[in-house]
Each structure stands twice: as structure tokens, then as C-alpha cells.
Amino acid sequence: MGKTLAYKILDAHRLNGQMIPGTEITVKIDQTLTQDSTGTMVYLQLEAMDVDAIKTELSVAYIDHNMLQTGFENADDHAFIQSVARRHGVLFSKPGNGICHQLQLENFGIPGKTLLGSDSHTPTGGGLGMIAMGAGGLDVAVAMAKGTYSLTVPRVIGVRLAGKLRPWVSAKDVILYVLQKLTVKGGVGKIVEYFGEGVKELSVTDRATITNMGAELGATTSLFPSDENTRQYLASQGREQDYVPLAADADCVYDEILEVDLSQLTPLAAKPHSPDNVDRVSNIGSIKIDQVAIGSCTNSSYTDLMKVAAILKGNRVHENVSLVISPGSSRILKKLAQNGALADMIAAGARIIENGCGPCIGMGQSPRSGGVSLRTFNRNFKGRSGTKDAQVYLVSPETAAISAITGVLTDGMTCGRSLPDIPPETFDANENFLVRPDGREKSRIPVEMGPNIKPFPLNEPLPQRLAATVTLKTQDNITTDDIMPSDSRLLPFRSNVPHLSDYCFELIDGSFPQRCRQAKRCAIVGGENYGQGSSREHAALVPLYLGVRFVLAKSFARIHRSNLINSGILPLILENPEDYNTLSLNDELVIEDAPAQVAAGDPILVTDSKTGKQYKTLANFSPFEAAMILAGGKINYIKKGE
Ligand code: MIC
Ligand code: SF4
């Protein structure tokens, strides 16, 4: 039987374990990327590991998230990252160069390679036929130090694409459709692999939009074959030599298949407050809008922005709408400036902001109170925009641009306008935003550490009797934005866990930090898909700082589960989901003989010390994960030299 493309690449990089779904393998990591909001922790951890030389073929440190510089904190973080990058031979991408995923695709992505990034949207690289995965910062630091990463072998969902997209329907609508079908937890433990006749109708940047937002399915990653379109894309970036044709074997068998006829799709939108709350734009109707934000790592490619410019050209942004555009990279912005498209946008009344994440992570441009914002981004979790009661809809660049003109949510297919074809372009590399390692010896390059950079918390080895008070009970699909919010107030403090701890679960229950400070050790009760969304390990480190020692939930999102384990916090799955109903705030829970139970494997028994009720939980720890839990987290485990 033939192999899926995902298994071919994983198998070719496999160092340990077998390709058996659900078991652990260790793979060689060719490339890593970090961005600044997770990067400070990554480089603190890399420094703590005291390695002589990084083991990857290429590692890049991008600055794209924390760029408002409202105080000294962001700039200090940038200087810190630049200094450590230089010490370790990591390439540094200066602020202003653009968003990490767009830049990695343009400059460094190579079909068939593995990429591990400290950002959940690293699967953008799957648009080029890479196995590109998001992970917590510590896992990326270890991948740099050792050149490896361990993961659970995923199952593979095949998405068969047929037909061709109609005008006004684009790649964003494809992934919104897939999200509608599979939901935000449909991809957990799986890789989503696209195949079929329709693949050739999508450019690499279309594919990257789809694999980028595949993160919202909870998938390990998503990927496309590498074909003639891939060759053309790499040639357009001056890197044709990096092209490698790749495809699944014709007789491979997928674990599941989803059929998508591109020609049947219509413009779609994800309604507040979840990326899978998808409906047709025509069904939602002409709701009045206040803001349109175009950009992010999902939809800021050259073609996306050229389409936007073509729609805006000669028109006026509606008087009640604020249109803000953030290009994906300096190379794209330069081209838009050279060919006049930027002038068309500005003439129409668009606000152009810096190349970077910007409004996508609440760094400015928060909508008005109760405002309706159409965004070409990938996440519309409540409060993420920086305005608690904003209503954020996720749409394609085409839908965003036409709606910015009409002032209401508009289905481009019915607006009576045609869309011009965007001819392919070639791009010059812009080396001036990159700082390449200069080969100086590590010891001769000092670490530049600003006063806001505080040490990260470390857990204790697993005690004999692990007793904890339930200090929070949550619903299903809790996001890492819920656990550790990130916006312009808080992003500058990503290197200061004590400061962040006052805001943990702020939007869900503002008294959580106080309750944790009163209880000695704490536990959280969660529903399905606990910890979905970003890769930020702050969603584990901050609870750890507050005393959280285990989380009981119906199920966990992949990256957050790993981040909990790396922090020595036990992610325990309730064997009987009905037990969720019995557990409540202030319950006193205890795991007796904790080290012996973890070492023996599932089930792990958690007892309510007041009522005596026992909860059977499943941890599914691999031997390596169990060892980390016993040691009190990954850093302690590494320090023990095991
Ligand atoms: C996000 O889109 O949520 C982020 C901000 O890029 C995060 C990383 C972070 O929290 O720093 C992600 O996707 O992993
Ligand atoms: Fe940046 Fe938004 Fe992409 Fe996250 S999703 S990397 S915040 S643009």
C-alpha cells in the first residue's frame, strides 16, 4: 500500500519509533522559526540549556507581534532576541520585515523539509509541501539545541479538491468550509492532506492560506503536494533551485476523506466568536459594519492585496467604516508601492499600517464598543481584538474589500462587479531587514537583558501526594486567549510571567488569580478541546506560577497539552465525561502515590478528599512525557541529564 505525502516526509525524518498512529516518534527538524511574543521564552530557555551550537539547518528569529513599542519593554525584548540569536547562529528578521509565516514561505520554505515554529500558524509552510508544525517555545528551543522533536503519530484526513473556484470565492472560503465541516476540534491528532484535481487550481499562497488556518481545526499540520505551481512560486521568489516535486502515492489510503467541490463554494464568513461558526455571507445578510481589517499571516500575500487594491481602485471606503491594511512582508509592500496599488488603496481611504501581526493579536486597531469588524484573519475569539464586546467576522480579502466600500457585509458574487486577474510577479529579496549570524564566538557576544525580562517559573518534582483545590471550572473549547489574554496591554509583558499572572483567565473569571494565591496548589476543570488556539506556553507557565498542578478536562488541544506537560502540569482526561458535571469549584482533589501512578500508566485516580468520590482519568503519557512529569517539567528533566 502506498503512502500519504505526510507519512513520506515524516518517515524520511524519523529517528525513533514506528509510524503507528497514536504512538510517539522522534523526527529530525530541519528548520525552526520563532517570533517575538513567544521568542523571549524560547531564547531564555535556549540560554538555560547552554548549548554550544544549534543543530538545525536553519533557524530564524522574527520580530512581528510586539511592535507597538508603547514603552521600553518591546524594544528591550527585540534587543534581547537579537543578541541571543547572534550568539547561537540564528538568523534575525528585524521588525518591519513582515509576519514570520509569510516571510518563512517567501525566503526559506523548501518542499519536503520539516519546520517547527513557536507559533501555532507554522503550518503555513504546508502550502509548499513541508511538514510544518506549531509547538510550545520550549519544544522549539530543544529542537534548536538537539535538532529533534517528538510527536504523536497523527492519522491523516485526505481532503479531495475538485473543480475550480468561481470569481469572488477564494482560498479563505475553502478553509472556512472545511472548518464548518470538521469544527475546531475535528483535526486534533490528525494531519490534513489536500489532494485531487482541484489542487492545481490553487496557487502556493492560496494553499498557504488554507494550511495556515488549518491550525483552527486543531490539526497537527496541513499540507499540499509540491507541483508546477510550487516551482513557479519558488521561481517568483528567486529560489527555483529549492523546488522538489512531491505527492502522495496514487494508491495511498487516507483514514478519512472529505470531498470539496471548489466550484460549488460561495463567499463564507466565520461569525462571532469561533472560526468554525461558519455561514454563507448571503445567509448572514447585509449587516452594518464599523471596521474592516485586511492582513495577517492568513491573507496578506501579494495576490490577496492586489485583489484588494483592484476592488478599491476608484472607489471610496464607506464613511462609517475604518479600513486598515497590514501587508504581510516588506517585499510585498515594496511591490505594491512600485506598481501603484498602494496609492490606489490610500486614495480609497485605507489606513496602511506596519507589516506585522498588528490588529490580529489586538496590537492596536481595537474596534469601537459593540462594533462589527470584518477581518481577513484566522481567529475571532471573544475579546482578542482588544474590545470585549466587539463582533468579529472572519472573511476573505475579496469580501472584506467590497464590504469596506458598501459599509455592509457584502457577497461579491451578487455585487455585479467583475474581478481582474492578477498577473504573476517576481520579487527581489530584501536582505536589509535580515541580520545574518556573523560567525563570532558565542562567548564574545553579550546577552542584552532589559529590566522587564524576568526568569521563567520552574515546577517541583512530582510529590508523593498531589493535593489541589479546584480554582476554576470552564466550558468547552477554552482558548489560550481565554487562559492568558494577549493584547497591547499584555504583549509587552511576555517576558514577565509575574506581571501576566494578574490577568490569567481575566475574561472568564477575574478572581481566578486571587483564588489561586489563597489555595496552595490548584487544579482546573475543563470541557472539550481545552487550550485550543495559540502555541503560547504562557497559558501553561502563568497557571504554573499561580500554583496550578493539574487540569482535568474532557479533552485537550495538542500544543497546549504539550505545554502543560513541559511545565510539569498534568493534563488528565476524564474517562467518564459525565464526571465533569460532578466536579465543582473548591473541590479538594488528591492524587495519592502520584509518581507511582504516573509511572504505572492509565488510569490515574483522582480522589475528592471530602466525599471520597474517585475520578478515573487517562493521561496517555508516552514514556518520555511521564518522565518529564515526574521530574517537574522539561527543563528539570533536561537538567537531570536524562
Ligand atoms: C496567535 O495568533 O494567537 C499568536 C499570537 O500568533 C500565537 C502566538 C503567541 O501567543 O505568541 C500563536 O498562534 O501561537
Ligand atoms: Fe500574527 Fe495573527 Fe498570524 Fe498569530 S495569527 S502569527 S498574531 S498574524
Tab-separated table of C-alpha atoms and ligand atoms in Angstrom, residues 35 64-65 99-101 119-121 212 295-298 356-361 377-379 384, ligand 2:
chain	number	residue	atom	x	y	z
A	35	GLN	CA	8.514	35.098	16.771
A	64	ASP	CA	6.412	40.668	14.122
A	65	HIS	CA	3.996	40.555	17.081
A	99	ILE	CA	4.970	38.317	9.525
A	100	CYS	CA	7.030	35.227	10.326
A	101	HIS	CA	4.920	32.754	8.337
A	119	ASP	CA	3.645	29.816	16.722
A	120	SER	CA	0.519	27.803	16.015
A	121	HIS	CA	0.293	29.025	12.400
A	212	ASN	CA	-2.342	28.365	7.899
A	295	GLY	CA	-3.799	41.325	6.555
A	296	SER	CA	-2.423	38.686	8.997
A	297	CYS	CA	-0.472	35.540	8.198
A	298	THR	CA	-3.642	34.087	6.646
A	356	GLY	CA	3.260	42.628	11.068
A	357	CYS	CA	0.571	40.925	13.128
A	358	GLY	CA	-0.898	44.195	14.406
A	359	PRO	CA	-4.677	44.064	14.931
A	360	CYS	CA	-4.767	40.257	14.610
A	361	ILE	CA	-3.359	39.990	18.125
A	377	PHE	CA	-7.556	36.906	9.948
A	378	ASN	CA	-7.822	33.386	11.356
A	379	ARG	CA	-9.188	33.841	14.890
A	384	ARG	CA	-8.991	39.015	21.077
B	2	SF4	FE1	0.448	37.010	13.879
B	2	SF4	FE2	-2.154	36.805	13.786
B	2	SF4	FE3	-0.657	35.181	12.388
B	2	SF4	FE4	-0.739	34.925	15.037
B	2	SF4	S1	-2.420	34.614	13.614
B	2	SF4	S2	1.098	34.879	13.700
B	2	SF4	S3	-0.945	37.070	15.615
B	2	SF4	S4	-0.822	37.374	12.102
